mmCIF file of C-alpha atoms in Angstrom:
data_model
loop_
_atom_site.group_PDB
_atom_site.id
_atom_site.type_symbol
_atom_site.label_atom_id
_atom_site.label_comp_id
_atom_site.label_asym_id
_atom_site.label_seq_id
_atom_site.Cartn_x
_atom_site.Cartn_y
_atom_site.Cartn_z
ATOM 1 C CA MET A 19 -33.587 -21.342 -10.400
ATOM 2 C CA LYS A 20 -30.165 -20.297 -9.214
ATOM 3 C CA PHE A 21 -29.053 -20.042 -12.832
ATOM 4 C CA ALA A 22 -32.110 -18.027 -13.787
ATOM 5 C CA THR A 23 -31.559 -15.566 -10.960
ATOM 6 C CA ALA A 24 -27.907 -15.192 -11.884
ATOM 7 C CA SER A 25 -28.884 -14.648 -15.523
ATOM 8 C CA ILE A 26 -31.359 -11.953 -14.600
ATOM 9 C CA ALA A 27 -28.788 -10.232 -12.404
ATOM 10 C CA ALA A 28 -26.251 -10.411 -15.227
ATOM 11 C CA ALA A 29 -28.768 -9.070 -17.697
ATOM 12 C CA LEU A 30 -29.581 -6.159 -15.421
ATOM 13 C CA ALA A 31 -25.897 -5.413 -14.943
ATOM 14 C CA LEU A 32 -25.414 -5.531 -18.701
ATOM 15 C CA ALA A 33 -28.392 -3.283 -19.319
ATOM 16 C CA THR A 34 -26.966 -0.738 -16.896
ATOM 17 C CA ALA A 35 -23.539 -0.925 -18.499
ATOM 18 C CA LEU A 36 -24.866 -0.537 -22.035
ATOM 19 C CA PRO A 37 -25.159 2.932 -23.491
ATOM 20 C CA ALA A 38 -28.731 4.140 -23.395
ATOM 21 C CA SER A 39 -28.871 3.927 -27.192
ATOM 22 C CA ALA A 40 -28.496 0.163 -26.996
ATOM 23 C CA GLN A 41 -31.592 -0.376 -24.899
ATOM 24 C CA THR A 42 -33.760 -3.178 -26.240
ATOM 25 C CA GLN A 43 -36.183 -2.155 -28.947
ATOM 26 C CA LYS A 44 -38.712 -4.237 -30.843
ATOM 27 C CA PRO A 45 -37.591 -5.337 -34.330
ATOM 28 C CA GLU A 46 -40.326 -3.245 -35.959
ATOM 29 C CA ASP A 47 -39.124 -0.202 -34.026
ATOM 30 C CA GLU A 48 -35.543 -0.825 -35.106
ATOM 31 C CA ILE A 49 -36.644 -1.177 -38.734
ATOM 32 C CA ARG A 50 -38.673 2.002 -38.535
ATOM 33 C CA TYR A 51 -35.848 3.852 -36.837
ATOM 34 C CA ARG A 52 -33.163 2.959 -39.354
ATOM 35 C CA GLN A 53 -35.552 3.791 -42.204
ATOM 36 C CA SER A 54 -36.318 7.140 -40.556
ATOM 37 C CA VAL A 55 -32.665 8.036 -40.171
ATOM 38 C CA LEU A 56 -31.837 7.093 -43.740
ATOM 39 C CA ASN A 57 -34.883 8.985 -44.991
ATOM 40 C CA VAL A 58 -33.504 12.115 -43.332
ATOM 41 C CA VAL A 59 -30.148 11.406 -44.986
ATOM 42 C CA GLY A 60 -31.783 11.046 -48.382
ATOM 43 C CA ARG A 61 -33.633 14.328 -48.027
ATOM 44 C CA ALA A 62 -30.425 16.107 -47.055
ATOM 45 C CA MET A 63 -28.612 14.597 -50.033
ATOM 46 C CA GLY A 64 -31.210 15.880 -52.509
ATOM 47 C CA PRO A 65 -30.282 19.563 -52.746
ATOM 48 C CA MET A 66 -26.573 18.707 -52.778
ATOM 49 C CA GLY A 67 -27.178 16.227 -55.580
ATOM 50 C CA ALA A 68 -28.848 18.966 -57.587
ATOM 51 C CA MET A 69 -25.827 21.213 -57.014
ATOM 52 C CA ALA A 70 -23.372 18.461 -57.887
ATOM 53 C CA GLN A 71 -25.214 17.867 -61.158
ATOM 54 C CA GLY A 72 -25.325 21.575 -61.977
ATOM 55 C CA LYS A 73 -29.116 21.617 -61.691
ATOM 56 C CA ALA A 74 -28.999 24.080 -58.788
ATOM 57 C CA PRO A 75 -26.465 26.801 -58.020
ATOM 58 C CA PHE A 76 -23.776 25.945 -55.484
ATOM 59 C CA ASN A 77 -24.881 27.148 -52.054
ATOM 60 C CA ALA A 78 -22.136 26.818 -49.450
ATOM 61 C CA ALA A 79 -24.476 27.416 -46.495
ATOM 62 C CA VAL A 80 -26.857 24.644 -47.569
ATOM 63 C CA VAL A 81 -23.928 22.315 -48.207
ATOM 64 C CA GLN A 82 -22.504 22.995 -44.751
ATOM 65 C CA LYS A 83 -25.846 22.523 -43.021
ATOM 66 C CA ASN A 84 -26.828 19.388 -44.922
ATOM 67 C CA SER A 85 -23.447 17.719 -44.713
ATOM 68 C CA ALA A 86 -23.348 18.292 -40.933
ATOM 69 C CA LEU A 87 -26.821 16.796 -40.667
ATOM 70 C CA ILE A 88 -25.784 13.773 -42.721
ATOM 71 C CA GLU A 89 -22.674 13.229 -40.630
ATOM 72 C CA THR A 90 -24.814 13.279 -37.477
ATOM 73 C CA MET A 91 -27.334 10.886 -39.008
ATOM 74 C CA MET A 92 -24.687 8.472 -40.248
ATOM 75 C CA SER A 93 -23.751 7.537 -36.697
ATOM 76 C CA LEU A 94 -27.267 6.463 -35.803
ATOM 77 C CA PRO A 95 -28.787 3.626 -37.844
ATOM 78 C CA TRP A 96 -26.211 0.834 -37.725
ATOM 79 C CA ASP A 97 -26.944 -0.416 -34.210
ATOM 80 C CA SER A 98 -30.521 -0.923 -35.371
ATOM 81 C CA PHE A 99 -29.446 -3.670 -37.775
ATOM 82 C CA GLY A 100 -28.801 -6.019 -34.852
ATOM 83 C CA ALA A 101 -29.655 -9.698 -34.571
ATOM 84 C CA GLY A 102 -33.395 -10.320 -34.883
ATOM 85 C CA THR A 103 -34.080 -7.118 -36.817
ATOM 86 C CA ASP A 104 -34.042 -8.782 -40.237
ATOM 87 C CA LYS A 105 -37.834 -8.942 -40.137
ATOM 88 C CA GLY A 106 -40.796 -7.559 -38.206
ATOM 89 C CA ALA A 107 -41.919 -4.848 -40.616
ATOM 90 C CA PRO A 108 -41.646 -4.197 -44.356
ATOM 91 C CA THR A 109 -37.973 -3.663 -45.097
ATOM 92 C CA LYS A 110 -35.596 -3.499 -48.032
ATOM 93 C CA ALA A 111 -32.770 -4.865 -45.915
ATOM 94 C CA ASP A 112 -31.038 -7.722 -47.738
ATOM 95 C CA MET A 113 -30.332 -10.784 -45.600
ATOM 96 C CA LYS A 114 -26.703 -10.321 -46.620
ATOM 97 C CA ILE A 115 -26.564 -7.620 -43.936
ATOM 98 C CA TRP A 116 -26.595 -10.385 -41.355
ATOM 99 C CA LYS A 117 -24.846 -13.066 -43.403
ATOM 100 C CA GLU A 118 -21.981 -10.780 -44.386
ATOM 101 C CA ALA A 119 -21.958 -8.639 -41.272
ATOM 102 C CA ALA A 120 -18.279 -7.689 -41.484
ATOM 103 C CA LYS A 121 -18.690 -6.460 -45.062
ATOM 104 C CA PHE A 122 -21.806 -4.501 -44.098
ATOM 105 C CA LYS A 123 -19.950 -2.922 -41.184
ATOM 106 C CA GLN A 124 -17.161 -1.874 -43.536
ATOM 107 C CA ALA A 125 -19.684 -0.365 -45.928
ATOM 108 C CA ALA A 126 -21.343 1.566 -43.118
ATOM 109 C CA GLU A 127 -17.986 2.820 -41.895
ATOM 110 C CA SER A 128 -17.035 3.932 -45.415
ATOM 111 C CA SER A 129 -20.168 6.056 -45.575
ATOM 112 C CA GLN A 130 -19.484 7.518 -42.157
ATOM 113 C CA ARG A 131 -15.933 8.433 -43.152
ATOM 114 C CA ALA A 132 -17.132 9.933 -46.437
ATOM 115 C CA SER A 133 -19.715 12.041 -44.608
ATOM 116 C CA THR A 134 -17.018 13.355 -42.270
ATOM 117 C CA ALA A 135 -14.833 14.166 -45.281
ATOM 118 C CA LEU A 136 -17.741 16.036 -46.866
ATOM 119 C CA VAL A 137 -18.169 18.134 -43.728
ATOM 120 C CA ALA A 138 -14.472 19.022 -43.882
ATOM 121 C CA ALA A 139 -14.669 19.862 -47.597
ATOM 122 C CA ALA A 140 -17.831 21.907 -47.071
ATOM 123 C CA LYS A 141 -16.119 24.137 -44.510
ATOM 124 C CA GLY A 142 -13.915 25.647 -47.186
ATOM 125 C CA GLY A 143 -16.892 26.712 -49.279
ATOM 126 C CA ASN A 144 -15.122 25.543 -52.431
ATOM 127 C CA GLU A 145 -17.428 24.134 -55.090
ATOM 128 C CA ALA A 146 -14.899 21.768 -56.668
ATOM 129 C CA ALA A 147 -13.921 20.331 -53.286
ATOM 130 C CA PHE A 148 -17.605 19.901 -52.442
ATOM 131 C CA LYS A 149 -18.296 18.081 -55.697
ATOM 132 C CA ALA A 150 -15.396 15.704 -55.194
ATOM 133 C CA ALA A 151 -16.310 14.882 -51.591
ATOM 134 C CA PHE A 152 -20.001 14.627 -52.401
ATOM 135 C CA GLY A 153 -19.189 12.241 -55.244
ATOM 136 C CA GLU A 154 -17.236 10.047 -52.857
ATOM 137 C CA LEU A 155 -20.084 9.995 -50.359
ATOM 138 C CA GLY A 156 -22.557 9.190 -53.123
ATOM 139 C CA LYS A 157 -20.388 6.265 -54.180
ATOM 140 C CA THR A 158 -20.450 4.798 -50.680
ATOM 141 C CA CYS A 159 -24.234 5.207 -50.486
ATOM 142 C CA LYS A 160 -24.688 3.530 -53.862
ATOM 143 C CA GLY A 161 -22.229 0.766 -53.025
ATOM 144 C CA CYS A 162 -24.073 -0.141 -49.841
ATOM 145 C CA HIS A 163 -27.468 0.075 -51.558
ATOM 146 C CA ASP A 164 -26.272 -2.106 -54.442
ATOM 147 C CA ASP A 165 -24.906 -4.738 -52.085
ATOM 148 C CA PHE A 166 -27.318 -4.658 -49.178
ATOM 149 C CA ARG A 167 -30.606 -3.040 -50.172
ATOM 150 C CA LEU A 168 -33.341 -4.874 -52.037
ATOM 151 C CA LYS A 169 -35.232 -3.160 -54.834
ATOM 152 C CA GLU A 170 -38.593 -3.855 -53.203
ATOM 153 C CA PHE A 171 -39.912 -4.087 -49.686
ATOM 154 C CA ARG A 172 -40.221 -7.540 -48.162
ATOM 155 C CA ASN A 173 -41.965 -8.485 -44.934
ATOM 156 C CA MET B 239 -50.078 31.453 -73.596
ATOM 157 C CA LYS B 240 -48.373 34.656 -72.590
ATOM 158 C CA PHE B 241 -49.744 34.238 -69.071
ATOM 159 C CA ALA B 242 -48.607 30.626 -68.933
ATOM 160 C CA THR B 243 -45.094 31.558 -69.996
ATOM 161 C CA ALA B 244 -44.952 34.337 -67.424
ATOM 162 C CA SER B 245 -46.197 31.941 -64.750
ATOM 163 C CA ILE B 246 -43.530 29.415 -65.586
ATOM 164 C CA ALA B 247 -40.846 32.100 -65.514
ATOM 165 C CA ALA B 248 -42.134 33.300 -62.155
ATOM 166 C CA ALA B 249 -42.227 29.769 -60.829
ATOM 167 C CA LEU B 250 -38.651 29.183 -61.913
ATOM 168 C CA ALA B 251 -37.545 32.444 -60.329
ATOM 169 C CA LEU B 252 -39.291 31.453 -57.122
ATOM 170 C CA ALA B 253 -37.764 27.991 -57.150
ATOM 171 C CA THR B 254 -34.318 29.522 -57.505
ATOM 172 C CA ALA B 255 -34.946 31.980 -54.703
ATOM 173 C CA LEU B 256 -36.243 29.336 -52.309
ATOM 174 C CA PRO B 257 -33.815 27.580 -50.022
ATOM 175 C CA ALA B 258 -32.959 24.121 -51.281
ATOM 176 C CA SER B 259 -34.837 22.615 -48.348
ATOM 177 C CA ALA B 260 -38.074 24.036 -49.696
ATOM 178 C CA GLN B 261 -37.864 22.273 -53.048
ATOM 179 C CA THR B 262 -41.175 20.728 -54.041
ATOM 180 C CA GLN B 263 -41.817 17.312 -52.579
ATOM 181 C CA LYS B 264 -44.811 15.021 -52.975
ATOM 182 C CA PRO B 265 -47.273 15.066 -50.037
ATOM 183 C CA GLU B 266 -46.475 11.434 -49.212
ATOM 184 C CA ASP B 267 -42.778 12.294 -49.105
ATOM 185 C CA GLU B 268 -43.443 15.233 -46.804
ATOM 186 C CA ILE B 269 -45.539 13.043 -44.508
ATOM 187 C CA ARG B 270 -42.862 10.368 -44.435
ATOM 188 C CA TYR B 271 -40.146 12.932 -43.830
ATOM 189 C CA ARG B 272 -41.805 14.644 -40.890
ATOM 190 C CA GLN B 273 -42.637 11.248 -39.382
ATOM 191 C CA SER B 274 -39.025 10.168 -39.847
ATOM 192 C CA VAL B 275 -37.658 13.265 -38.142
ATOM 193 C CA LEU B 276 -40.045 12.962 -35.222
ATOM 194 C CA ASN B 277 -39.284 9.254 -34.920
ATOM 195 C CA VAL B 278 -35.613 10.140 -34.482
ATOM 196 C CA VAL B 279 -36.639 12.706 -31.854
ATOM 197 C CA GLY B 280 -38.702 10.114 -30.001
ATOM 198 C CA ARG B 281 -35.850 7.635 -29.941
ATOM 199 C CA ALA B 282 -33.480 10.275 -28.592
ATOM 200 C CA MET B 283 -35.997 11.242 -25.902
ATOM 201 C CA GLY B 284 -36.291 7.656 -24.629
ATOM 202 C CA PRO B 285 -33.063 7.277 -22.656
ATOM 203 C CA MET B 286 -33.430 10.774 -21.220
ATOM 204 C CA GLY B 287 -36.967 9.977 -20.155
ATOM 205 C CA ALA B 288 -35.668 6.934 -18.295
ATOM 206 C CA MET B 289 -33.094 9.129 -16.540
ATOM 207 C CA ALA B 290 -35.649 11.805 -15.716
ATOM 208 C CA GLN B 291 -37.878 9.162 -14.130
ATOM 209 C CA GLY B 292 -34.998 7.644 -12.181
ATOM 210 C CA LYS B 293 -35.266 4.387 -14.146
ATOM 211 C CA ALA B 294 -31.753 4.818 -15.508
ATOM 212 C CA PRO B 295 -28.724 6.508 -13.970
ATOM 213 C CA PHE B 296 -28.006 10.055 -15.096
ATOM 214 C CA ASN B 297 -25.468 9.980 -17.923
ATOM 215 C CA ALA B 298 -24.265 13.448 -18.885
ATOM 216 C CA ALA B 299 -22.636 12.292 -22.129
ATOM 217 C CA VAL B 300 -25.826 10.637 -23.383
ATOM 218 C CA VAL B 301 -27.853 13.691 -22.369
ATOM 219 C CA GLN B 302 -25.500 16.007 -24.254
ATOM 220 C CA LYS B 303 -25.471 13.841 -27.372
ATOM 221 C CA ASN B 304 -29.223 13.226 -27.440
ATOM 222 C CA SER B 305 -30.220 16.790 -26.658
ATOM 223 C CA ALA B 306 -27.964 18.088 -29.451
ATOM 224 C CA LEU B 307 -29.534 15.584 -31.824
ATOM 225 C CA ILE B 308 -33.029 16.651 -30.792
ATOM 226 C CA GLU B 309 -32.208 20.319 -31.251
ATOM 227 C CA THR B 310 -30.941 19.588 -34.762
ATOM 228 C CA MET B 311 -34.016 17.524 -35.576
ATOM 229 C CA MET B 312 -36.437 20.117 -34.232
ATOM 230 C CA SER B 313 -35.520 22.534 -37.009
ATOM 231 C CA LEU B 314 -36.440 20.087 -39.752
ATOM 232 C CA PRO B 315 -40.042 18.849 -39.846
ATOM 233 C CA TRP B 316 -42.155 22.001 -39.763
ATOM 234 C CA ASP B 317 -41.735 23.030 -43.408
ATOM 235 C CA SER B 318 -43.093 19.600 -44.317
ATOM 236 C CA PHE B 319 -46.515 20.483 -42.869
ATOM 237 C CA GLY B 320 -47.152 22.817 -45.815
ATOM 238 C CA ALA B 321 -50.369 23.272 -47.786
ATOM 239 C CA GLY B 322 -51.468 20.057 -49.471
ATOM 240 C CA THR B 323 -49.601 17.791 -47.065
ATOM 241 C CA ASP B 324 -52.646 17.062 -44.893
ATOM 242 C CA LYS B 325 -53.147 13.803 -46.775
ATOM 243 C CA GLY B 326 -51.370 11.485 -49.184
ATOM 244 C CA ALA B 327 -50.197 8.800 -46.765
ATOM 245 C CA PRO B 328 -51.329 7.485 -43.378
ATOM 246 C CA THR B 329 -50.803 10.287 -40.893
ATOM 247 C CA LYS B 330 -51.750 11.263 -37.364
ATOM 248 C CA ALA B 331 -51.659 14.936 -38.268
ATOM 249 C CA ASP B 332 -54.833 16.636 -37.054
ATOM 250 C CA MET B 333 -56.479 18.953 -39.581
ATOM 251 C CA LYS B 334 -56.146 21.652 -36.902
ATOM 252 C CA ILE B 335 -52.523 21.945 -38.015
ATOM 253 C CA TRP B 336 -53.772 23.696 -41.140
ATOM 254 C CA LYS B 337 -56.882 25.284 -39.642
ATOM 255 C CA GLU B 338 -55.016 26.766 -36.693
ATOM 256 C CA ALA B 339 -51.693 27.293 -38.421
ATOM 257 C CA ALA B 340 -50.552 30.156 -36.194
ATOM 258 C CA LYS B 341 -51.176 28.109 -33.049
ATOM 259 C CA PHE B 342 -49.335 25.147 -34.553
ATOM 260 C CA LYS B 343 -46.393 27.375 -35.461
ATOM 261 C CA GLN B 344 -46.258 28.649 -31.889
ATOM 262 C CA ALA B 345 -46.310 25.090 -30.565
ATOM 263 C CA ALA B 346 -43.476 24.096 -32.900
ATOM 264 C CA GLU B 347 -41.448 27.110 -31.869
ATOM 265 C CA SER B 348 -41.996 26.325 -28.185
ATOM 266 C CA SER B 349 -40.532 22.870 -28.724
ATOM 267 C CA GLN B 350 -37.597 24.279 -30.635
ATOM 268 C CA ARG B 351 -36.854 26.766 -27.850
ATOM 269 C CA ALA B 352 -37.191 24.058 -25.202
ATOM 270 C CA SER B 353 -34.765 21.818 -27.101
ATOM 271 C CA THR B 354 -32.238 24.655 -27.259
ATOM 272 C CA ALA B 355 -32.688 25.227 -23.523
ATOM 273 C CA LEU B 356 -32.085 21.520 -22.893
ATOM 274 C CA VAL B 357 -28.824 21.657 -24.860
ATOM 275 C CA ALA B 358 -27.719 24.585 -22.702
ATOM 276 C CA ALA B 359 -28.719 22.801 -19.488
ATOM 277 C CA ALA B 360 -27.012 19.585 -20.618
ATOM 278 C CA LYS B 361 -23.683 21.365 -21.079
ATOM 279 C CA GLY B 362 -23.344 21.866 -17.335
ATOM 280 C CA GLY B 363 -23.695 18.158 -16.635
ATOM 281 C CA ASN B 364 -26.008 18.916 -13.706
ATOM 282 C CA GLU B 365 -28.723 16.342 -13.142
ATOM 283 C CA ALA B 366 -31.261 18.696 -11.563
ATOM 284 C CA ALA B 367 -30.840 21.235 -14.379
ATOM 285 C CA PHE B 368 -31.242 18.431 -16.903
ATOM 286 C CA LYS B 369 -34.423 17.184 -15.262
ATOM 287 C CA ALA B 370 -35.959 20.644 -15.205
ATOM 288 C CA ALA B 371 -35.114 21.393 -18.853
ATOM 289 C CA PHE B 372 -36.116 17.922 -19.990
ATOM 290 C CA GLY B 373 -39.445 18.314 -18.203
ATOM 291 C CA GLU B 374 -40.066 21.582 -20.024
ATOM 292 C CA LEU B 375 -39.267 20.005 -23.387
ATOM 293 C CA GLY B 376 -41.517 17.062 -22.589
ATOM 294 C CA LYS B 377 -44.353 19.462 -21.802
ATOM 295 C CA THR B 378 -44.041 21.137 -25.204
ATOM 296 C CA CYS B 379 -43.995 17.747 -26.951
ATOM 297 C CA LYS B 380 -47.073 16.619 -25.053
ATOM 298 C CA GLY B 381 -48.853 19.913 -25.616
ATOM 299 C CA CYS B 382 -48.394 19.728 -29.365
ATOM 300 C CA HIS B 383 -49.353 16.049 -29.462
ATOM 301 C CA ASP B 384 -52.476 16.689 -27.378
ATOM 302 C CA ASP B 385 -53.563 19.550 -29.616
ATOM 303 C CA PHE B 386 -52.412 18.471 -33.055
ATOM 304 C CA ARG B 387 -51.793 14.719 -33.164
ATOM 305 C CA LEU B 388 -54.564 12.183 -33.587
ATOM 306 C CA LYS B 389 -54.559 8.975 -31.567
ATOM 307 C CA GLU B 390 -54.763 6.808 -34.681
ATOM 308 C CA PHE B 391 -53.479 7.023 -38.229
ATOM 309 C CA ARG B 392 -55.870 8.326 -40.859
ATOM 310 C CA ASN B 393 -55.403 8.263 -44.617
#
């Protein structure tokens, strides 16, 4: 009983010390949250992809807005891949995310850095600089998807 | 045939004139997108709600970060409630969104304004100002949910 009380006190102290973003969430909520964030990223990538491929005219304002949004989003989903969130709702998350956690962390950090670089490139309003930085970001997205995202949902 | 060709030309001209964010999306993608955005909003509201209720200590840095995120998010979902997006995937969107479009637009704009006001209040790092502005934002969320969100998903 003494141990249990001490554990509860420690847990409460920990909960208070943790940033609010690390409050406990159900696995299905974590899965939904990370999918939501990455869905917003995907939507923001779309118009820039069209520009990068020459299918839409270069629009510096859209590039600046969307790259800022992506940079903001890229800080959000990774904490939601914590222990116990490998299942609980349909997910494309490969178990390698948890088995090769250090590699996954590196991949996530690469994407974050590439999104920051895109924001910097976008500020100049230069199409060539945008295309180069967008290409780099796209590579990090694809790399992480190739390594850590399944083709189909699993439960 | 002449009419069809003219229509296509007009459609292409329109597509070019539209902002990239208004590119055509499938209804199910629009539904998923607006749900994703509002899921991110909900997650960001959580820790601030705990602070507002005195269940967590006031943390100015978290308030500033989360309110900025919410303000960014609040500009995104409304275009995805366009014509034809009332069905296509499970949704809690009430048909009143399309039947009372002007009222829905007002509700959305109220939330956007309240999120901007919260960002301004958060900058000062004052707990009472935060609580007041957060309460106002919460009211606009609740108002829109009460009027335009169903209790259960429909197809």
